[in-house]
Short mmCIF file of the N, C-alpha and C atoms (twelve columns), coordinates in Angstrom:
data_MODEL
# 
_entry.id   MODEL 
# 
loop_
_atom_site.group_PDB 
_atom_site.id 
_atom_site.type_symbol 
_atom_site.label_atom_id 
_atom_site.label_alt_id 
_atom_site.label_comp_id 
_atom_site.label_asym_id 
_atom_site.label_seq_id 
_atom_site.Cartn_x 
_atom_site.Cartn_y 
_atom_site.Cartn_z 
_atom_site.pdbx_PDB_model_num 
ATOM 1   N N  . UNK A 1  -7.871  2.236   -10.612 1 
ATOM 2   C CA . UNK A 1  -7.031  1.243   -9.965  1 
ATOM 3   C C  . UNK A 1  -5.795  1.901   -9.384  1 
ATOM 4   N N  . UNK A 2  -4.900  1.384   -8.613  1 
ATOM 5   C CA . UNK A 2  -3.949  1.549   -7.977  1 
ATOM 6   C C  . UNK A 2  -2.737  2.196   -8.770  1 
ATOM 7   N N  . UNK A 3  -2.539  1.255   -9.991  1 
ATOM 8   C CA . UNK A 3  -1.517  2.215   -11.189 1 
ATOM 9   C C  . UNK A 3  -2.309  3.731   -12.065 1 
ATOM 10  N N  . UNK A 4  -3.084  3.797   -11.834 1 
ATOM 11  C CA . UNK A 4  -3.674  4.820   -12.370 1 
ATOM 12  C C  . UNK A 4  -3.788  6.222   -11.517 1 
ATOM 13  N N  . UNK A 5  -3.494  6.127   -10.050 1 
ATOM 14  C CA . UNK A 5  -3.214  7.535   -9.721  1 
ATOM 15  C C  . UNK A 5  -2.066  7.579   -8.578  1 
ATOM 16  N N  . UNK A 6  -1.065  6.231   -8.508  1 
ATOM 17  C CA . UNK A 6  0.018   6.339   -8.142  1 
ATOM 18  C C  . UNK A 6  0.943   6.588   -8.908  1 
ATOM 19  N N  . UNK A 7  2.453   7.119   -8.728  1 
ATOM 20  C CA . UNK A 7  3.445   6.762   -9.420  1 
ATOM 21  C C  . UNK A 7  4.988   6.134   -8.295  1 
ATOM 22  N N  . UNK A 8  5.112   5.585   -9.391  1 
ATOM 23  C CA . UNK A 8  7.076   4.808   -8.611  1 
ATOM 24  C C  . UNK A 8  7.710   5.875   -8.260  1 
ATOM 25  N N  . UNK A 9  7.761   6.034   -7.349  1 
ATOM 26  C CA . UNK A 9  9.194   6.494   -6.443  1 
ATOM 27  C C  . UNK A 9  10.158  5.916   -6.096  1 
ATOM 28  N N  . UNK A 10 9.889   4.820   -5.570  1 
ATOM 29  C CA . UNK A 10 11.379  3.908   -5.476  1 
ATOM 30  C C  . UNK A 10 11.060  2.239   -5.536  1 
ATOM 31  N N  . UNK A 11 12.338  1.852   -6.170  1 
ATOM 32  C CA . UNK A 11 11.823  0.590   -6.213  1 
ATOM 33  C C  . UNK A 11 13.076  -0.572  -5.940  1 
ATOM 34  N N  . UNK A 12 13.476  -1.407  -4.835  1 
ATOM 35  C CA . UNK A 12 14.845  -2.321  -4.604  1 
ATOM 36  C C  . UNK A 12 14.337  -3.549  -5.032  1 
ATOM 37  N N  . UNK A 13 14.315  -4.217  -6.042  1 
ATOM 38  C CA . UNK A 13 14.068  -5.519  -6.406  1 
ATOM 39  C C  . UNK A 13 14.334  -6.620  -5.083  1 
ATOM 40  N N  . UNK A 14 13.356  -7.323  -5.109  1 
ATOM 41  C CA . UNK A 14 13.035  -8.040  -4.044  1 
ATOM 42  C C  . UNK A 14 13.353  -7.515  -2.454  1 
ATOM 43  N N  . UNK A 15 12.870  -6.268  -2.698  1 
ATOM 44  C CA . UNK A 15 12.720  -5.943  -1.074  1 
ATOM 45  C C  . UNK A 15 11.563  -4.862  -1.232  1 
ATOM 46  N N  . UNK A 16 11.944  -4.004  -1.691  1 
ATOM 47  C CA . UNK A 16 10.741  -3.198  -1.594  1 
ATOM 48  C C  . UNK A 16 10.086  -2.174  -3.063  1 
ATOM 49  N N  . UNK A 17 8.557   -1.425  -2.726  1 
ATOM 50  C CA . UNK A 17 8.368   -0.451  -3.804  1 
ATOM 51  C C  . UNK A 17 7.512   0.796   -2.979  1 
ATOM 52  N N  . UNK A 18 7.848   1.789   -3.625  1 
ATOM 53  C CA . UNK A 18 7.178   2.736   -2.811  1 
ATOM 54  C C  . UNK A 18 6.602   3.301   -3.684  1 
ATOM 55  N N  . UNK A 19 4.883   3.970   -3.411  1 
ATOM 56  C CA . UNK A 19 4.612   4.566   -4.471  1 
ATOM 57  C C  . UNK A 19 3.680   6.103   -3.790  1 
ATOM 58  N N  . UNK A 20 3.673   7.299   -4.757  1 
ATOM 59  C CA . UNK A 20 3.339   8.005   -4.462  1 
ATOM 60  C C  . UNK A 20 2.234   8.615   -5.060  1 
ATOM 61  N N  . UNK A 21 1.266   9.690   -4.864  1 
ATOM 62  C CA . UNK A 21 -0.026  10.466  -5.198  1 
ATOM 63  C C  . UNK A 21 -0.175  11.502  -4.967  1 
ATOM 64  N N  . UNK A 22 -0.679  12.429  -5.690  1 
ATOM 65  C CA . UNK A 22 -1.424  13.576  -5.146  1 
ATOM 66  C C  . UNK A 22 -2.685  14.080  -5.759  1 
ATOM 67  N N  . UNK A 23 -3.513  13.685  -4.966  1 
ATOM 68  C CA . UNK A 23 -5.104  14.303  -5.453  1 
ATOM 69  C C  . UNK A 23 -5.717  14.717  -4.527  1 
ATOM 70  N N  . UNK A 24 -7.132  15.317  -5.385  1 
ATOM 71  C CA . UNK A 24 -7.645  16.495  -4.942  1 
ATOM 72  C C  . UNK A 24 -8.539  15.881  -4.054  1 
ATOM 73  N N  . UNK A 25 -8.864  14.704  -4.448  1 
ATOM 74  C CA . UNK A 25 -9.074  13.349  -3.309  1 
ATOM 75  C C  . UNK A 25 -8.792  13.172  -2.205  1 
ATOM 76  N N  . UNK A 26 -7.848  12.748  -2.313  1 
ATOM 77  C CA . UNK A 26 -7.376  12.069  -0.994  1 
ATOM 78  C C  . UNK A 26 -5.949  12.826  -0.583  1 
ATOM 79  N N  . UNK A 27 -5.594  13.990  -1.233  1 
ATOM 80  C CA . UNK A 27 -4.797  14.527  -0.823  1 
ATOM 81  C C  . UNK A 27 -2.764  13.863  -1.252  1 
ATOM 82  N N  . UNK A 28 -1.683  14.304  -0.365  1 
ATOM 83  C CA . UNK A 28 -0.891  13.119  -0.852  1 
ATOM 84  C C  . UNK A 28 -0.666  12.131  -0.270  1 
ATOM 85  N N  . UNK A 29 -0.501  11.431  -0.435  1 
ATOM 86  C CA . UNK A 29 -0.540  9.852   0.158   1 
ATOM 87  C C  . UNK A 29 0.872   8.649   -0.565  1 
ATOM 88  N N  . UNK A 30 1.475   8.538   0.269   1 
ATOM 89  C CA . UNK A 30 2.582   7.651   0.054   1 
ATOM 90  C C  . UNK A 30 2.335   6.182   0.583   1 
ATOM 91  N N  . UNK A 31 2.465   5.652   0.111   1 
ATOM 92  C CA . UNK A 31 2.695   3.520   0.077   1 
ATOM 93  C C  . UNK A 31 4.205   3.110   -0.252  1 
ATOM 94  N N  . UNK A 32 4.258   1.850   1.162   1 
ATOM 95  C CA . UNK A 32 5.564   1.472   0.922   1 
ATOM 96  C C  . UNK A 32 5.177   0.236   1.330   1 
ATOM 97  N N  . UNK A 33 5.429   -0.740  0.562   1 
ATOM 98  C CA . UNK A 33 5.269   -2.610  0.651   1 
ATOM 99  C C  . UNK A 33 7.371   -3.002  0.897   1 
ATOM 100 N N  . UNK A 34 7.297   -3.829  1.878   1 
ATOM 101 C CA . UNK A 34 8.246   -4.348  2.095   1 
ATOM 102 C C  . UNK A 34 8.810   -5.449  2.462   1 
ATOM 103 N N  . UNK A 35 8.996   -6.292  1.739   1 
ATOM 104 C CA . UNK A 35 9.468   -7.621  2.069   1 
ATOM 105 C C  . UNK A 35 10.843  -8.078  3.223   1 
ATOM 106 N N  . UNK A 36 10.195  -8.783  4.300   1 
ATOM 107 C CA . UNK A 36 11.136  -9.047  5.535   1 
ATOM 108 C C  . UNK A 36 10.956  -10.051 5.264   1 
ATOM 109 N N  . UNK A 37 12.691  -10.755 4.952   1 
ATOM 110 C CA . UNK A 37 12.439  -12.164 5.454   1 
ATOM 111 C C  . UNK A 37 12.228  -12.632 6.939   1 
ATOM 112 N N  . UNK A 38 11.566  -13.637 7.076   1 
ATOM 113 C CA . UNK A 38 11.685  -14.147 8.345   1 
ATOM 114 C C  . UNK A 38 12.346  -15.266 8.412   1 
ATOM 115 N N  . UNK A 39 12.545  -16.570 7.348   1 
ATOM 116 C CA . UNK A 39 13.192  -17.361 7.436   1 
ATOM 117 C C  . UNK A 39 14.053  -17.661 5.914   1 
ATOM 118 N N  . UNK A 40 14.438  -18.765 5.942   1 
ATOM 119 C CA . UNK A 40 14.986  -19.362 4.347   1 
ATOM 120 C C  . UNK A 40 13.575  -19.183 3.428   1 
ATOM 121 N N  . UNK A 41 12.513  -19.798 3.747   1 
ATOM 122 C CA . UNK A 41 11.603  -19.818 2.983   1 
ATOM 123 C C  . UNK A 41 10.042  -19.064 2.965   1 
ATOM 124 N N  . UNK A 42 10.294  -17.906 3.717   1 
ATOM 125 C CA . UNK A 42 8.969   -17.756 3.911   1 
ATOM 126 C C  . UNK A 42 9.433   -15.751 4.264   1 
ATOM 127 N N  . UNK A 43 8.302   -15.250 4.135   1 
ATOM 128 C CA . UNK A 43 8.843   -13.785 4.241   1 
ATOM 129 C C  . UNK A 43 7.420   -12.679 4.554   1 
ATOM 130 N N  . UNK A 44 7.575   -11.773 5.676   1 
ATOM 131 C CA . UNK A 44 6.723   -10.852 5.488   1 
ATOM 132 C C  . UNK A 44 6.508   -10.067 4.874   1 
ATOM 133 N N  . UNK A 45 5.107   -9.246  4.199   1 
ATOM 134 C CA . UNK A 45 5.442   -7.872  3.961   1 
ATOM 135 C C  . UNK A 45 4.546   -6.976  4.604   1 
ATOM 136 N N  . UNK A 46 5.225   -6.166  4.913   1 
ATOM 137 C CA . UNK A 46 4.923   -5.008  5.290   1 
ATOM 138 C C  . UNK A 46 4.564   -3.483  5.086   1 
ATOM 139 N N  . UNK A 47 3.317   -3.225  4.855   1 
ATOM 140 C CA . UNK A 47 3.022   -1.876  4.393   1 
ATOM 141 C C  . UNK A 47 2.577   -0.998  5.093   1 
ATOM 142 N N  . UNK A 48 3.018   0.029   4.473   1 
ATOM 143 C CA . UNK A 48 2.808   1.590   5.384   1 
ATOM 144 C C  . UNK A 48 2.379   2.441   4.955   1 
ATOM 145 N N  . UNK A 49 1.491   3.399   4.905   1 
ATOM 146 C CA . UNK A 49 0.580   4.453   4.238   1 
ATOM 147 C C  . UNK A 49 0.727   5.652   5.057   1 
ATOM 148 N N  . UNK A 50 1.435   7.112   4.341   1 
ATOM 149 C CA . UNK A 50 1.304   8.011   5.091   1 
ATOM 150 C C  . UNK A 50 0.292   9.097   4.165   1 
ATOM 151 N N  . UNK A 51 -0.624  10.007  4.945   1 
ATOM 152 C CA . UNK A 51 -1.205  10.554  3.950   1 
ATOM 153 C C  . UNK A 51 -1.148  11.989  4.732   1 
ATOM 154 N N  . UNK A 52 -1.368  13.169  3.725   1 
ATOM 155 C CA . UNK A 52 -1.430  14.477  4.156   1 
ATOM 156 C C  . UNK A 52 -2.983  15.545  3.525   1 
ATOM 157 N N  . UNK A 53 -3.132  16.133  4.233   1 
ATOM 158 C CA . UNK A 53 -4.410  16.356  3.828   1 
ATOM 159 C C  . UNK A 53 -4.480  17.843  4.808   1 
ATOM 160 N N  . UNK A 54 -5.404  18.585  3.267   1 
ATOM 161 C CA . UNK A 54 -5.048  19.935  3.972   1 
ATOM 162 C C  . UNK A 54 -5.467  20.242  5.803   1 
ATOM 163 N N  . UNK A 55 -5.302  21.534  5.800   1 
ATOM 164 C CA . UNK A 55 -5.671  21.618  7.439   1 
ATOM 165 C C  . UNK A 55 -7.278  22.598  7.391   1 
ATOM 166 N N  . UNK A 56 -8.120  21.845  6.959   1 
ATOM 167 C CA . UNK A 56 -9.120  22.258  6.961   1 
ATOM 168 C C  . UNK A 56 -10.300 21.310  7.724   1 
ATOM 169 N N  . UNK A 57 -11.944 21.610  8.061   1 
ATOM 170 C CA . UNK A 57 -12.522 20.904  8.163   1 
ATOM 171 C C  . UNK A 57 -12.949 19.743  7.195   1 
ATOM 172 N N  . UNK A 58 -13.139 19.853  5.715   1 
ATOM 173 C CA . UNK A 58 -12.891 18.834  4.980   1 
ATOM 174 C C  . UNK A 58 -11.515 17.868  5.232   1 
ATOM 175 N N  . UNK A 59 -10.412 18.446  5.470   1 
ATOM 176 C CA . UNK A 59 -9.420  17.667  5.712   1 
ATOM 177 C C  . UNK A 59 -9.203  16.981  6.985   1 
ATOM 178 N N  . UNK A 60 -10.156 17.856  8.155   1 
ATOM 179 C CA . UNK A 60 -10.076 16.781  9.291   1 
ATOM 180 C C  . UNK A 60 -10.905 15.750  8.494   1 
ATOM 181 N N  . UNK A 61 -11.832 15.746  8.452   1 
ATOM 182 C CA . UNK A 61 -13.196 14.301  8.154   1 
ATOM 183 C C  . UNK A 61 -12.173 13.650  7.197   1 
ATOM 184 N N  . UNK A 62 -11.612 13.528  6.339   1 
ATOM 185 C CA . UNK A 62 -10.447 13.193  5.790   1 
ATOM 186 C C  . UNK A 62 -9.646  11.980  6.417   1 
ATOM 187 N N  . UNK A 63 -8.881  12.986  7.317   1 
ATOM 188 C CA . UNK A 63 -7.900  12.071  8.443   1 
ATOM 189 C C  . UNK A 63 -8.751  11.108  9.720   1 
ATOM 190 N N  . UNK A 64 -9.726  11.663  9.207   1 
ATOM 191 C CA . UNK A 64 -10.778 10.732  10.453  1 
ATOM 192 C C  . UNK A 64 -11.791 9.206   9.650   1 
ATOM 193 N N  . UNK A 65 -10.957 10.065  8.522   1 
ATOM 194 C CA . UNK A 65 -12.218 8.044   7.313   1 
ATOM 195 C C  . UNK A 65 -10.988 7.797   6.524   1 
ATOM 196 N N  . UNK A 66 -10.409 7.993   6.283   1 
ATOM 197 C CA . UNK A 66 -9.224  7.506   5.293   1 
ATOM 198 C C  . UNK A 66 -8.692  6.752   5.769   1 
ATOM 199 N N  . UNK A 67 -8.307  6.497   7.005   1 
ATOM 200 C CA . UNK A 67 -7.476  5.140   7.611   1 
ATOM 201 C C  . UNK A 67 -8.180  4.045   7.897   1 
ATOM 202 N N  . UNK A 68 -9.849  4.177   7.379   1 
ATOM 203 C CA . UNK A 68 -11.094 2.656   8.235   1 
ATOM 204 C C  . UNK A 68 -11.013 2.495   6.582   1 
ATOM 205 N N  . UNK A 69 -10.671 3.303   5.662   1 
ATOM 206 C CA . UNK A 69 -11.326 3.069   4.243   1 
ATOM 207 C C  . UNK A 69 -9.927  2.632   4.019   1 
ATOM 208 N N  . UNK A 70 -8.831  2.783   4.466   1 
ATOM 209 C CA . UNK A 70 -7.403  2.132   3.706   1 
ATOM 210 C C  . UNK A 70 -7.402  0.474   4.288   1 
ATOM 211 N N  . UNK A 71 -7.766  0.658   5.419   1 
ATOM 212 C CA . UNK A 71 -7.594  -0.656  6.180   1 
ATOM 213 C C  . UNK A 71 -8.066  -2.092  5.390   1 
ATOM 214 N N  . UNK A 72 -9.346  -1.283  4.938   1 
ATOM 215 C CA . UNK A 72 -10.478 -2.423  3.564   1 
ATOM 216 C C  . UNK A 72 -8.990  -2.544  2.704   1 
ATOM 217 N N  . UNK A 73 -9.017  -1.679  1.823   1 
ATOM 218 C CA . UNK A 73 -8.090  -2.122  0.907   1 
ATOM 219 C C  . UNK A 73 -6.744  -2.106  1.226   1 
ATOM 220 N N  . UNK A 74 -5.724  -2.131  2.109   1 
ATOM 221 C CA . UNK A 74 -4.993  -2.677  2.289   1 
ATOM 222 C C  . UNK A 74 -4.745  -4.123  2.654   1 
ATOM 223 N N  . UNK A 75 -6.185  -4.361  3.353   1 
ATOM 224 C CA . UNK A 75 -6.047  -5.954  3.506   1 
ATOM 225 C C  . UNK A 75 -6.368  -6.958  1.840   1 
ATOM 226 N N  . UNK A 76 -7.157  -5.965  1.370   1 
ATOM 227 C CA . UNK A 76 -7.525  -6.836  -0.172  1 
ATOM 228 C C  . UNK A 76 -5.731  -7.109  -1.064  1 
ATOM 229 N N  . UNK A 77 -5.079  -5.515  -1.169  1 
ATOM 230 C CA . UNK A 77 -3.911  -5.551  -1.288  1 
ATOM 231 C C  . UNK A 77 -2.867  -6.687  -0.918  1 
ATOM 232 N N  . UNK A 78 -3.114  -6.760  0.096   1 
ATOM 233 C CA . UNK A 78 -2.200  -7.871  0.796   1 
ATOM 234 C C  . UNK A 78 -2.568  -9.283  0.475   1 
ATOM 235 N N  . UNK A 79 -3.602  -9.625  0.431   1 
ATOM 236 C CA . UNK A 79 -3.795  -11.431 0.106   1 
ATOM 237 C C  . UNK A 79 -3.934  -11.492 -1.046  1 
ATOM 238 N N  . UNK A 80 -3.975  -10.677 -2.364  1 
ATOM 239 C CA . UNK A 80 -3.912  -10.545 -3.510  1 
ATOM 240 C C  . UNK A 80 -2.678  -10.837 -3.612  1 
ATOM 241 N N  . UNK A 81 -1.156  -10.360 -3.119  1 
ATOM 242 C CA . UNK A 81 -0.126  -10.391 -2.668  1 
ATOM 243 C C  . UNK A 81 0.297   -12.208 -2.439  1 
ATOM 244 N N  . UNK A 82 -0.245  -12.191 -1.249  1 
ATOM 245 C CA . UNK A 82 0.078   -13.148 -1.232  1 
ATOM 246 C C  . UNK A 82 -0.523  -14.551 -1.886  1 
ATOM 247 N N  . UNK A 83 -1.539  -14.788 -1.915  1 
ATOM 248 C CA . UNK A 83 -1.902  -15.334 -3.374  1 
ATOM 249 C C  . UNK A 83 -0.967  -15.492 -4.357  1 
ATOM 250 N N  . UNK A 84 -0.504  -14.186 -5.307  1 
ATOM 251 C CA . UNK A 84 0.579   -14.268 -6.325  1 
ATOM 252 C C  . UNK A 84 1.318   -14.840 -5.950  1 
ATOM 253 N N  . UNK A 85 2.169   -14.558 -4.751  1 
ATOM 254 C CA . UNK A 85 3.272   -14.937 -4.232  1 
ATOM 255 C C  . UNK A 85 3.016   -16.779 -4.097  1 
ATOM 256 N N  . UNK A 86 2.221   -17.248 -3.337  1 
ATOM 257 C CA . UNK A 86 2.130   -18.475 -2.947  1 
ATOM 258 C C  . UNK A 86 1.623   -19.313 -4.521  1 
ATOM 259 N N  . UNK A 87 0.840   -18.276 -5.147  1 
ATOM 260 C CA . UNK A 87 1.199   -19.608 -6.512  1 
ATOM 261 C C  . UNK A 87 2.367   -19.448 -7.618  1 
ATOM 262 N N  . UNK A 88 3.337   -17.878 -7.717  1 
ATOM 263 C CA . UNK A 88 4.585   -18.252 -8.054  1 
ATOM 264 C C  . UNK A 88 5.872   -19.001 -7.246  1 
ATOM 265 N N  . UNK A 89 5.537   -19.374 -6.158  1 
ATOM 266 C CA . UNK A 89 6.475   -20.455 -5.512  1 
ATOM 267 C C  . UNK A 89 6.412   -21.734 -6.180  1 
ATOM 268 N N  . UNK A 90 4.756   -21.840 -6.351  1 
ATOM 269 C CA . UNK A 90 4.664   -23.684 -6.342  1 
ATOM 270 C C  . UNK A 90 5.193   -23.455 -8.149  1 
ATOM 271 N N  . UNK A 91 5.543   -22.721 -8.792  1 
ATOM 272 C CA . UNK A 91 5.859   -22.485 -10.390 1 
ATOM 273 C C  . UNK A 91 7.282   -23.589 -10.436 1 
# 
């Protein structure tokens, strides 16, 4: 899972968390979720994934599937997200 080969790097209570990795996997890879408000009651977030990966031919094929394979789970990430979010409002 996600806590199991990230760690906290930074974290601003109700705005943002950033988290970081390094494996033999996927190389290092940084995540940053960020909450924009847009109004009184309602708010985006926004995430960003940077990843590094050696400069090899394994590491091109790498940089060439890692962003169709983040895309899957960044979107799962996100409505999981918001889900939580939309049933700790109605709390």
């Amino acid at each position: 899972t996600l806590c199991r080969i990230f760690r906290l790097a930074s974290f601003e209570p109700g705005r943002s968390i950033t988290l970081d990795s390094t494996t033999a996997r996927f190389g290092r890879v940084g995540l940053t979720y960020v909450a924009a408000p847009v109004d009184a009651r309602h708010s985006r977030i926004v995430a960003k994934v940077v990843f590094a990966t050696a400069r090899t031919p394994v590491g091109l094929v790498k940089r060439l599937i890692l962003p169709s394979g983040d895309l899957v789970m960044m979107r799962k990430q996100l409505l999981t997200l918001k889900r939580l979010a939309e049933r700790d409002a109605k709390l």
